[in-house]
Amino acid sequence: MSEQSSNGQAIEVAAADSELYQPSPEAVANAVAPNYLQLRGEALADIEAYWDARAREMIDWFEPYEKVLDDSGAPFYKWFVGGKTNIAYNALDRHVNSWRRHKLALIFEGEEGDKQNYSYYQLWQEVNKFANVLKGKGVGKGDTVTIYMGRTPELMIAMLAVTKIGAVHSVVYGGFSEQALASRIDDAQSRVLITSDGAWLRGKTVNLKDISDEAVKRSSIVDTVIVYQRTMQDVQMTPGRDHWWHEEMALPIASPICEPEPMDAEDPLFILYTSGTTGRPKGVLHTCGGYQVYTATTLKYVFDLKEDDLWWCAADPGWITGHSYIVYAPLILGSTGFMYEGAPDYPHPNRYWKLVEDYGITILYTAPTAIRGLMRFGDAWAEQHDLSSLRLLGSVGEPINPEAWRWYHRVIGRENCPIMDTWWQTETGGFMITPTPVVALKPGSATLPFTGIEADVVREDGSTCEPNEDGYLVVKRPWPGMARTVWGDPDRYVEQYWSEFAQQGWYFTGDSARRDDDGYFWIIGRMDDVIKVSGYRLGTAEIESALVSHPDVAEAACVGIPHELRGNVIHAFCILNDGVSGSSDLVDALKLHVRHEVGPIAVPSELSIVDGLPKTRSGKIMRRLLKAQVQGLPIGDVSTLAD
Ligand code: WT7
C-alpha cells in the first residue's frame, strides 16, 4: 500500500507480509523470556494470576495487596488493592541496599560533550537531597509539582525526588510554550515549579526560565520556583519566589537521607498532559502500583534487559516514553541507562552513531522520525563507526515505514539486531503491541499484543474484522499500566476512552489498524483529531484554538498531511475577521502566534487564508475534505456537506 506525501512522492507504508525476519536460535536461547509465546497464552488464560506473579517478581511491596484486580467500578479499575509501595524506593533504595550499590545507574553526555556518571548510590543521594529541599518548600504527599526542564540528569532527579515523598509530578516537555505551560500548571494546580535557566539545542540555548516566568505570570498559583543552572545564561530571579537548585542543595536541609513515603497502590503517581479532541489539556493520571509492575515487565521482556546491557532510550523524559523507559523501568530493573541531551544531528549527522561507539551501547530505542532524519544523510555517517556493541533496536511513536525499517536493520543493526516496533500510548503506560526477541518480524508491523493484553481490530458494531480489513483498535481487558482517569475530569476519561464501545466495556485507543492472515497487527494511524508530527502528539483543536485566539482570525481548521521525514505535517486554514486582508506577513505572524501559544512543534508548515471551510449541516468542519483537497485525492462522499 502507498500513500501520497505532501510533496507528491509516494511513501510505502506497509511491506508485503511475506517479508519475514526469523529470530536467530541464539537470540531465542539467550532471551530473558524464551518461552514468551507460550507465556502469552498462559497470561490470557488467567490475567490476575499472571499479573500477581509479575507484581511479586518485579517490585518490592511494603505491605502486600489483598486483591490483584478490582473491576467493580469499571472502567475505573483498581490494581493491587491495598498494597503499599514507593516507586523511588524500587528504583533506587533497594539497589543501594544490594550489590548494585556502586553499579552505574546513569551515564550522561551533554550536547557540548560534557559527561556525568551516577552510580545507584550517587543518584540515590541526589534524589534524597532534593526530596528534602522539596519538603522544606512545603511539598508533601499528594501535592502536585510541575517540572519544565531540558534533558539532563537533574530532570530525572527531580521526578524521583517528587515521587519519593509521595507528591505527584507533572512534567511539561521543554518544547512547549509559555501558554501551554501555564495552562498545565493551572490544571494541575501546582504551587511549585522546577525549571532551569536554559537547555542546549543545536548549539544554541533555549531560554526555559524566561518562558517559565511568563507562564508563572499567567497562572498566578505558583509561589516557588527552583532553577537548575545548566547554560549559565542571564536570568531574572524573583526574590522570595525563585531559588537556585545548587544553592538549595548546599543548605543543611538537603540531607542525603530521606525515607520513602509509603504509597497506596492506587495513589496518584504522576500526571502527564497529552492531546485529545478538545483544546483543553488532558492530564492522564497514572498510579503508584500497577504502573511500576507494567513498565518493568514490558521493558524486561521486550528489550530483553540483562545486567550488563547499556540501554539507551533516546526519547525525552518529558514524554511517556521517557517517564517509563528512561526514568522508571530501567532503574526498577537495576540496569544502566544512557542519556543524551541534544539533537541527533549535532554537530554532525553521526552524533548518535558516535555515542553508540563511544559508550558501547547495546540497545537503542528511538523514533521513526529520527531514523528517517538520519537516513537521509546517507550510510557513510553510520558506517564510519563501530556499531557492533548493538544487539537490539527499537522504534516508537508512529508507524515505521518499511524503507526506514530496512535501513535501520541493515545499516545500524548490520542485519544482526532485531527491531522492536512498540505500539503504545501515554494512556497505556507501557508497550502494548510489540515483538520480543523471540518473535518473527515483519517490517512495519508492531506484531502481537504483549502478555496479558487482549487487543482486537473491530467494526463499529464491535464485531471482529476479517484479516486485512481496517477497523478500530481496541483493548478488551484491563492491564496494570492503564491510565486511571483524566486529572480532575473523570467524565472526560469515560467519554474519551470508554464510550465508543461502552456496551462491551472495551478501551478504544483512537487508532485504526488491521490484522493480517498471521494475526500480526499493522497500525494505520489516528482516527480522531490527533496528528502525529515527528512522533509528537498534537490535537487539531489546540492548534485551532491558538489560531482563533489571534485578533485577526475568525475561524480555523487544521489537518495532518503525510510527510516523508516527519510522518505528518500540519496544514492550517484560516478565515480572517471582516476587514482584515491576508498577506504573507500575516501568515508569518499567525505561525509565530502558534509558536507562543503551543510551541515550536505545533507550528503549521502551511497556512492558507480561505473564505470558507467545508462543514456538515450540523456545523462540523469536514477536515477529511480539506485533507483530500491538499493531497489532490478524490473527496469521496460529500452528502453531509452543507453547501
Ligand atoms: C499514539 C500515541 C507511546 C510512546 C510515544 C507516543 C502512535 C505510537 C506507535 C507504533 C504505530 C504508533 C499511535 C498512538 N504510535 N507508537 N509503534 N506504531 N503508531 O505516545 O504521544 O501518547 O501517542 O502514537 O497513533 O495512538 P503518545
XYZ file of C-alpha atoms and ligand atoms in Angstrom:
670
model
C 0.000 0.000 0.000
C 1.215 3.510 -0.598
C 0.087 6.973 0.403
C 0.768 10.338 -1.162
C 3.107 12.513 0.836
C 2.694 16.278 0.732
C 5.462 16.720 -1.810
C 3.725 14.290 -4.128
C 6.104 11.399 -3.585
C 4.623 8.084 -2.620
C 5.793 6.598 0.658
C 5.471 2.908 1.197
C 3.500 2.350 4.383
C 3.337 -1.414 4.584
C 5.608 -4.166 3.367
C 4.423 -7.337 1.757
C 3.578 -9.563 4.692
C 5.693 -12.298 3.157
C 8.829 -10.446 4.275
C 9.629 -12.259 7.496
C 12.688 -11.952 9.739
C 13.053 -15.015 11.951
C 14.813 -14.691 15.309
C 18.180 -16.389 15.474
C 18.344 -19.574 17.575
C 20.943 -17.903 19.848
C 18.680 -14.914 20.440
C 15.884 -17.251 21.465
C 18.131 -19.374 23.663
C 19.537 -16.327 25.450
C 16.288 -14.382 25.759
C 15.060 -13.274 29.189
C 11.753 -14.910 28.245
C 12.494 -17.673 25.701
C 9.001 -19.087 26.255
C 7.325 -15.725 25.612
C 4.873 -17.012 23.003
C 3.653 -19.698 25.367
C 3.507 -17.172 28.217
C 1.113 -15.035 26.142
C -1.401 -17.863 26.116
C -0.982 -18.595 29.809
C -1.327 -14.943 30.773
C -4.599 -14.504 28.891
C -5.997 -17.671 30.412
C -5.742 -16.020 33.838
C -4.652 -12.379 33.800
C -4.930 -11.988 37.571
C -2.622 -14.915 38.283
C -0.218 -13.660 35.631
C -0.005 -10.077 36.982
C 0.111 -11.317 40.548
C 3.266 -13.259 39.673
C 4.810 -10.255 37.896
C 3.939 -7.914 40.794
C 5.810 -10.167 43.211
C 8.748 -10.660 40.887
C 9.315 -7.083 39.637
C 8.973 -4.863 42.700
C 9.070 -4.791 46.494
C 5.928 -4.066 48.479
C 5.975 -2.529 51.980
C 2.628 -4.185 52.592
C 1.123 -6.888 50.400
C -2.014 -6.242 48.341
C -5.246 -8.015 49.156
C -6.632 -8.236 45.659
C -4.936 -8.200 42.248
C -7.765 -6.601 40.265
C -10.906 -4.848 41.394
C -13.230 -4.308 38.445
C -16.303 -3.391 40.473
C -16.069 0.276 39.451
C -15.176 -0.328 35.775
C -13.879 1.469 33.765
C -12.222 2.823 36.924
C -10.184 -0.324 37.504
C -8.014 -0.827 40.569
C -4.904 -2.980 40.633
C -3.070 -4.482 43.611
C -5.680 -3.186 46.025
C -4.386 -2.340 49.481
C -0.723 -2.822 48.570
C 1.803 -0.248 49.797
C 4.895 0.663 47.815
C 7.027 3.539 46.545
C 8.434 3.770 43.026
C 11.593 5.683 44.019
C 12.278 3.021 46.641
C 12.057 0.308 43.986
C 14.133 2.365 41.563
C 16.897 3.302 43.996
C 16.862 2.329 47.680
C 16.588 -1.387 47.193
C 19.542 -1.400 44.772
C 21.584 0.747 47.135
C 20.952 -1.948 49.745
C 22.225 -4.643 47.364
C 25.379 -5.474 45.409
C 24.246 -2.891 42.824
C 25.072 -0.009 45.193
C 28.029 1.103 43.081
C 26.727 -0.071 39.708
C 26.206 2.763 37.230
C 22.577 3.830 37.070
C 23.025 6.600 34.539
C 25.620 7.729 32.022
C 25.004 11.185 30.601
C 26.515 13.166 27.764
C 25.600 16.795 27.164
C 25.267 18.257 23.706
C 28.553 20.128 24.121
C 30.300 16.877 25.090
C 30.304 17.230 28.896
C 29.940 13.910 30.716
C 28.446 12.813 34.005
C 28.066 9.374 35.599
C 25.857 8.386 38.513
C 26.081 5.138 40.424
C 22.906 3.952 42.114
C 24.363 5.254 45.360
C 25.102 8.698 43.918
C 21.730 9.033 42.222
C 20.008 7.941 45.431
C 21.879 10.613 47.403
C 20.989 13.379 44.955
C 17.356 12.308 44.944
C 17.231 12.231 48.741
C 18.809 15.665 48.996
C 16.420 17.177 46.510
C 13.472 15.422 48.151
C 14.433 17.154 51.391
C 14.689 20.500 49.592
C 11.141 19.986 48.305
C 9.897 19.061 51.765
C 11.475 22.269 53.029
C 9.366 24.166 50.494
C 6.266 22.616 51.972
C 5.737 19.900 49.365
C 4.079 16.803 50.797
C 2.130 13.701 49.880
C -0.487 14.336 47.189
C 0.813 17.798 46.220
C 1.453 18.410 42.536
C 4.789 19.712 41.272
C 5.336 20.886 37.687
C 8.708 20.201 36.082
C 9.861 22.062 32.974
C 13.488 21.269 32.174
C 15.855 20.119 29.441
C 17.131 16.570 29.073
C 19.667 16.350 31.898
C 20.062 14.027 34.911
C 18.521 16.719 37.135
C 15.188 16.226 35.387
C 15.331 12.599 36.457
C 16.446 13.551 39.964
C 13.550 15.991 40.260
C 10.999 13.367 39.157
C 12.325 10.724 41.542
C 12.506 13.199 44.445
C 8.872 14.149 43.904
C 7.698 10.536 43.899
C 9.899 9.617 46.844
C 7.952 11.964 49.099
C 4.584 10.926 47.689
C 3.984 14.072 45.662
C 2.688 13.950 42.081
C 4.749 15.268 39.189
C 3.543 16.851 36.007
C 6.432 17.073 33.585
C 5.876 19.512 30.745
C 8.086 18.935 27.714
C 10.659 21.712 27.229
C 9.383 22.313 23.673
C 6.064 23.690 24.920
C 5.481 27.427 25.091
C 4.549 29.730 27.974
C 0.813 29.414 27.367
C 0.894 25.615 27.167
C 2.955 25.541 30.372
C 0.646 27.997 32.149
C -2.493 26.032 31.347
C -0.869 22.796 32.522
C 0.264 24.429 35.778
C -3.265 25.700 36.332
C -4.946 22.421 35.543
C -2.592 20.519 37.866
C -2.848 23.287 40.496
C 0.850 23.137 41.286
C 2.341 25.671 43.644
C 5.890 24.600 42.872
C 7.678 24.736 39.519
C 11.080 23.191 38.865
C 12.868 24.554 35.816
C 16.320 25.504 34.564
C 17.912 28.625 33.206
C 18.044 27.077 29.763
C 18.647 23.989 27.677
C 21.133 23.289 24.920
C 19.727 22.538 21.486
C 21.803 22.524 18.290
C 24.500 24.638 19.859
C 22.059 27.316 20.978
C 20.243 27.772 24.241
C 16.506 27.677 24.765
C 15.565 30.136 27.484
C 13.423 27.979 29.758
C 13.490 30.428 32.675
C 12.036 33.297 30.603
C 9.281 31.000 29.386
C 8.686 29.843 32.966
C 8.473 33.447 34.202
C 5.861 34.266 31.597
C 3.891 31.103 32.400
C 4.009 31.810 36.138
C 2.730 35.326 35.480
C -0.201 33.933 33.503
C -1.083 31.234 36.004
C -0.964 33.005 39.418
C -0.798 29.865 41.560
C 2.978 29.251 41.644
C 4.744 30.593 44.743
C 8.018 28.664 44.492
C 10.338 28.194 41.524
C 13.511 26.122 41.761
C 16.000 26.822 38.990
C 18.695 24.390 37.923
C 21.669 26.151 36.362
C 22.574 24.484 33.084
C 23.514 27.049 30.440
C 24.733 29.858 32.747
C 22.804 32.427 30.747
C 21.497 35.565 32.421
C 18.125 35.073 34.007
C 15.950 37.181 36.236
C 15.457 35.716 39.729
C 12.419 36.959 41.660
C 13.384 37.267 45.347
C 11.291 35.138 47.686
C 9.893 33.056 44.842
C 12.894 31.843 42.834
C 15.674 29.687 44.282
C 18.792 28.257 42.658
C 18.930 24.454 42.731
C 22.664 24.405 43.616
C 22.206 26.850 46.483
C 19.340 24.828 47.953
C 21.326 21.599 47.624
C 24.158 23.143 49.656
C 21.954 24.004 52.628
C 21.720 21.849 55.785
C 18.130 20.990 54.903
C 19.392 18.985 51.902
C 20.249 15.898 53.946
C 21.207 12.806 51.923
C 18.796 10.651 53.901
C 15.117 10.594 53.042
C 12.724 7.783 53.845
C 10.352 6.825 51.034
C 6.719 7.723 51.614
C 4.609 4.539 51.711
C 2.053 4.905 48.925
C -1.138 3.042 48.302
C -1.049 1.156 45.001
C -3.835 3.388 43.699
C -2.495 6.732 44.974
C -1.679 9.194 42.143
C 1.892 8.844 40.853
C 2.094 11.376 38.058
C 0.061 13.411 35.609
C 1.134 13.699 32.010
C -0.666 16.055 29.670
C -1.452 14.837 26.205
C -3.544 15.894 23.249
C -7.077 14.827 22.683
C -10.060 16.034 20.753
C -10.604 19.325 22.573
C -8.285 22.258 23.103
C -8.137 21.832 26.880
C -5.057 19.982 28.165
C -5.837 16.442 29.217
C -3.920 15.231 32.263
C -3.535 11.469 32.038
C -3.148 10.023 35.538
C -1.004 7.006 36.398
C -0.914 5.433 39.843
C 1.767 4.015 42.132
C 1.396 0.234 41.941
C 0.300 -1.050 38.551
C 2.445 1.385 36.565
C 5.648 0.067 38.136
C 4.734 -3.550 37.572
C 3.713 -2.953 33.980
C 6.646 -0.806 32.854
C 9.228 -3.094 34.453
C 7.677 -6.259 32.976
C 7.395 -4.826 29.467
C 10.955 -3.461 29.417
C 12.430 -6.676 30.712
C 10.670 -8.961 28.219
C 10.635 -6.760 25.142
C 14.135 -5.317 25.310
C 15.459 -8.435 26.969
C 17.287 -6.336 29.541
C 20.241 -8.102 31.129
C 22.513 -6.971 33.940
C 25.362 -5.912 31.637
C 23.341 -4.078 28.982
C 23.771 -0.389 28.279
C 20.272 0.796 27.457
C 19.635 3.988 25.510
C 16.105 5.254 25.166
C 16.654 8.384 23.077
C 13.282 9.964 23.881
C 12.752 12.930 26.186
C 11.779 12.351 29.819
C 9.033 14.915 29.157
C 7.009 12.298 27.252
C 5.621 8.990 28.434
C 8.406 7.138 26.620
C 10.917 8.904 28.822
C 8.882 8.544 32.014
C 8.514 4.807 31.565
C 11.692 3.816 29.777
C 14.334 6.410 30.663
C 13.435 7.057 34.271
C 11.365 4.382 35.959
C 11.544 0.918 34.377
C 15.322 0.835 33.746
C 16.023 1.799 37.358
C 13.454 -0.607 38.758
C 15.250 -3.352 36.820
C 18.629 -2.178 38.155
C 20.096 -1.550 34.708
C 22.459 1.102 33.378
C 20.837 3.754 31.213
C 22.352 6.268 28.878
C 21.005 9.785 28.356
C 21.991 12.332 25.713
C 20.914 15.952 25.944
C 20.783 17.238 22.402
C 19.873 16.807 18.752
C 20.658 13.608 16.768
C 22.472 15.509 14.018
C 24.505 17.921 16.107
C 27.203 18.895 15.349
C 27.165 16.246 12.576
C 24.742 13.563 11.410
C 26.903 10.889 13.072
C 26.265 12.013 16.651
C 24.029 9.063 17.593
C 26.387 6.539 15.974
C 29.389 8.113 17.653
C 27.635 7.848 21.018
C 26.851 4.162 20.379
C 30.519 3.522 19.607
C 31.991 5.697 22.360
C 29.922 4.125 25.125
C 29.319 0.653 23.716
C 25.560 0.963 23.805
C 23.876 -2.423 23.453
C 20.206 -1.452 22.944
C 18.950 1.652 21.158
C 15.311 2.732 21.243
C 14.319 5.721 19.112
C 11.589 7.060 16.822
C 10.929 6.624 13.080
C 11.238 10.371 12.558
C 14.800 10.303 13.941
C 15.658 7.244 11.839
C 14.322 8.842 8.650
C 16.027 12.116 9.521
C 19.423 10.398 9.846
C 18.887 8.037 6.918
C 18.693 10.957 4.527
C 22.345 11.861 5.216
C 23.438 8.527 3.726
C 25.106 5.381 5.073
C 28.657 6.707 5.387
C 27.946 8.626 8.606
C 26.973 5.394 10.322
C 29.485 3.157 8.564
C 32.385 5.201 9.900
C 31.561 3.879 13.383
C 31.896 0.540 15.115
C 28.303 -0.290 15.973
C 28.997 -3.917 16.862
C 28.041 -3.393 20.518
C 24.384 -3.122 19.466
C 22.290 -6.259 19.864
C 18.730 -4.901 19.777
C 16.971 -1.878 18.282
C 13.617 -0.282 18.971
C 11.109 2.090 17.402
C 8.173 4.034 18.824
C 5.809 6.917 18.228
C 4.297 6.301 14.809
C 4.237 3.561 12.193
C 7.717 2.906 10.853
C 7.701 2.722 7.072
C 9.400 -0.444 5.769
C 12.090 1.520 3.959
C 13.235 3.139 7.205
C 12.873 -0.210 9.000
C 15.174 -1.924 6.468
C 17.748 0.868 6.650
C 17.756 0.741 10.453
C 18.097 -3.041 10.281
C 20.832 -3.128 7.639
C 22.956 -0.048 8.312
C 22.580 0.407 12.070
C 21.852 -3.180 13.076
C 24.194 -4.746 10.466
C 21.410 -7.313 9.946
C 22.145 -8.663 13.415
C 19.717 -6.721 15.565
C 16.005 -7.437 15.712
C 13.840 -4.283 15.743
C 11.233 -3.971 18.471
C 8.472 -1.823 16.957
C 6.478 -0.977 20.085
C 2.938 0.347 19.777
C 1.605 2.072 22.881
C 0.282 5.400 24.200
C 0.586 7.875 27.058
C -2.573 6.271 28.379
C -1.284 2.692 28.321
C 1.773 3.352 30.495
C 3.907 0.817 28.624
C 4.246 -1.339 25.484
C 1.011 -2.960 24.304
C 1.570 -4.403 20.835
C 5.179 -5.334 20.324
C 7.544 -8.113 19.435
C 10.173 -9.505 21.764
C 13.462 -11.022 20.537
C 11.753 -14.392 20.066
C 9.040 -13.107 17.707
C 9.456 -13.224 13.898
C 9.371 -9.687 12.487
C 7.655 -8.040 9.528
C 8.905 -4.531 8.681
C 6.189 -2.022 9.566
C 4.196 -4.324 11.850
C 4.211 -3.978 15.642
C 3.451 -7.739 15.561
C 1.474 -9.144 18.515
C -0.135 -7.989 21.775
C 2.058 -8.294 24.870
C 1.432 -10.906 27.564
C -1.885 -10.316 29.313
C -3.071 -7.862 26.641
C -6.148 -8.716 24.622
C -6.208 -6.392 21.634
C -8.506 -6.641 18.645
C -9.474 -4.833 15.453
C -13.237 -4.391 15.314
C -16.023 -2.795 13.295
C -18.314 -0.086 14.603
C -20.745 -2.717 15.917
C -17.977 -4.470 17.822
C -17.654 -7.493 15.567
C -14.101 -8.585 14.821
C -12.770 -7.527 11.434
C -11.728 -10.057 8.828
C -7.990 -10.385 8.224
C -6.699 -7.377 6.270
C -9.835 -5.341 6.971
C -9.280 -1.901 8.559
C -11.050 -1.246 11.838
C -10.943 0.245 15.324
C -8.068 -0.847 17.532
C -9.462 -1.799 20.944
C -8.201 -3.427 24.126
C -10.675 -5.815 25.643
C -9.287 -6.392 29.107
C -7.674 -4.149 31.718
C -3.923 -4.134 32.355
C -1.923 -2.795 35.326
C -0.285 0.103 33.438
C -3.528 1.628 32.183
C -4.295 5.291 32.935
C -6.771 5.562 35.786
C -8.509 8.806 34.918
C -8.152 12.276 33.436
C -6.936 14.561 36.213
C -9.881 16.391 37.715
C -12.251 15.198 34.994
C -13.374 11.574 35.353
C -16.270 12.117 32.925
C -13.836 13.016 30.225
C -11.937 9.787 30.887
C -15.089 7.750 30.352
C -16.130 9.807 27.351
C -12.741 9.710 25.650
C -11.767 6.073 26.055
C -14.754 4.027 27.161
C -17.755 5.424 25.299
C -17.106 4.174 21.750
C -17.549 0.553 22.899
C -19.329 1.252 26.174
C -21.628 -1.726 25.898
C -18.758 -4.156 25.592
C -16.590 -2.329 28.146
C -13.592 -2.048 25.817
C -10.866 0.571 25.771
C -10.784 2.477 22.471
C -7.286 3.562 21.519
C -8.189 6.231 18.943
C -6.164 4.298 16.344
C -7.189 2.309 13.318
C -5.401 -0.901 12.460
C -5.658 -4.138 10.546
C -4.527 -7.658 11.216
C -3.008 -9.856 8.564
C -3.507 -13.566 7.981
C -0.933 -14.411 10.653
C -2.686 -12.257 13.234
C 0.023 -9.577 13.054
C -1.160 -6.045 13.814
C -0.489 -3.182 11.393
C -1.211 0.213 12.916
C -2.641 2.632 10.374
C -2.953 5.820 12.397
C -5.235 8.035 14.439
C -8.962 8.018 13.704
C -9.619 11.108 15.798
C -8.449 14.694 15.527
C -4.969 13.910 16.741
C -1.995 14.462 14.426
C 1.411 12.870 14.875
C 4.109 15.313 13.771
C 7.634 13.886 14.054
C 6.141 11.449 16.566
C 4.788 14.307 18.710
C 1.129 14.085 19.514
C -0.845 17.237 18.732
C -4.562 17.895 18.722
C -6.080 19.816 15.821
C -8.220 21.554 18.464
C -5.265 23.005 20.379
C -3.708 24.463 17.236
C -7.072 25.752 16.018
C -7.846 27.410 19.344
C -4.397 29.002 19.307
C -5.134 30.398 15.828
C -8.560 31.780 16.708
C -7.104 33.443 19.811
C -5.314 35.756 17.355
C -7.298 39.010 16.908
C -7.357 38.704 13.108
C -8.681 35.143 12.868
C -12.377 34.280 12.824
C -12.179 30.539 12.246
C -9.508 27.900 11.743
C -9.112 24.260 10.775
C -6.024 22.057 10.759
C -5.254 18.783 9.073
C -2.278 16.426 9.057
C -0.680 15.804 5.678
C 1.630 12.773 5.217
C 5.277 13.780 5.024
C 8.323 11.724 4.175
C 10.503 12.678 7.111
C 8.125 13.904 9.775
C 5.326 11.386 9.331
C 2.825 14.225 9.086
C 2.951 17.992 8.872
C 0.220 20.447 9.744
C -1.691 22.383 7.142
C -3.842 25.143 8.658
C -6.732 27.017 7.054
C -7.860 30.358 8.473
C -10.853 32.569 7.815
C -9.962 36.157 8.722
C -12.148 38.653 10.517
C -14.101 41.168 8.428
C -11.908 43.938 7.137
C -8.626 42.074 7.608
C -6.789 41.160 4.443
C -4.375 38.285 4.065
C -0.669 38.841 3.442
C 2.498 36.841 3.824
C 3.319 38.993 6.878
C 0.081 37.944 8.482
C 0.767 34.276 7.689
C 4.154 34.619 9.417
C 2.555 36.402 12.366
C -0.007 33.622 12.745
C 2.697 30.959 12.713
C 4.605 32.892 15.364
C 1.426 33.144 17.395
C 1.040 29.328 17.382
C 4.682 29.047 18.438
C 3.937 31.147 21.531
C 0.576 29.604 22.325
C 1.515 25.937 21.939
C 5.180 25.571 20.992
C 7.543 25.227 18.025
C 6.405 21.647 17.314
C 2.848 22.837 16.627
C 3.673 25.479 14.013
C 1.826 24.684 10.749
C 4.168 24.157 7.824
C 1.470 25.513 5.512
C -1.115 28.125 6.368
C -3.790 29.092 3.858
C -6.096 32.073 4.176
C -9.538 30.991 2.917
C -13.042 32.463 2.558
C -14.875 29.422 3.861
C -14.459 25.951 5.327
C -16.370 22.819 4.312
C -18.886 21.959 7.017
C -21.565 19.421 7.680
C -25.120 20.644 8.031
C -24.701 20.418 11.799
C -21.732 22.784 11.544
C -18.805 20.380 11.999
C -15.730 21.133 9.923
C -15.077 18.338 7.435
C -11.325 18.020 7.830
C -11.379 14.937 5.640
C -12.283 17.118 2.648
C -9.551 19.650 3.369
C -7.042 16.846 3.600
C -8.151 15.263 0.338
C -8.053 18.624 -1.387
C -4.492 19.378 -0.266
C -3.322 15.953 -1.383
C -5.210 16.117 -4.667
C -7.129 12.971 -3.771
C -10.770 12.151 -4.556
C -13.001 13.834 -1.967
C -15.339 10.879 -1.536
C -18.800 11.056 -0.017
C -19.964 14.671 0.367
C -23.645 14.021 1.076
C -23.413 15.604 4.539
C -21.777 18.780 3.240
C -23.804 21.919 3.966
C -23.273 23.591 0.581
C -0.040 7.308 19.542
C 0.227 7.554 21.000
C 3.913 5.663 23.375
C 5.036 6.444 23.227
C 5.014 7.573 22.279
C 3.699 8.001 21.767
C 1.067 6.295 17.744
C 2.880 5.047 18.969
C 3.438 3.521 17.512
C 3.964 2.448 16.729
C 2.401 2.993 15.074
C 2.387 4.291 16.973
C -0.351 5.793 17.801
C -0.745 6.019 19.250
N 2.069 5.236 17.904
N 3.712 4.024 18.745
N 4.971 1.677 17.159
N 3.399 2.225 15.522
N 1.875 4.024 15.766
O 2.751 8.224 22.763
O 2.136 10.576 22.295
O 0.582 9.071 23.601
O 0.913 8.760 21.134
O 1.188 7.212 18.840
O -1.133 6.567 16.956
O -2.135 6.140 19.452
P 1.572 9.217 22.514
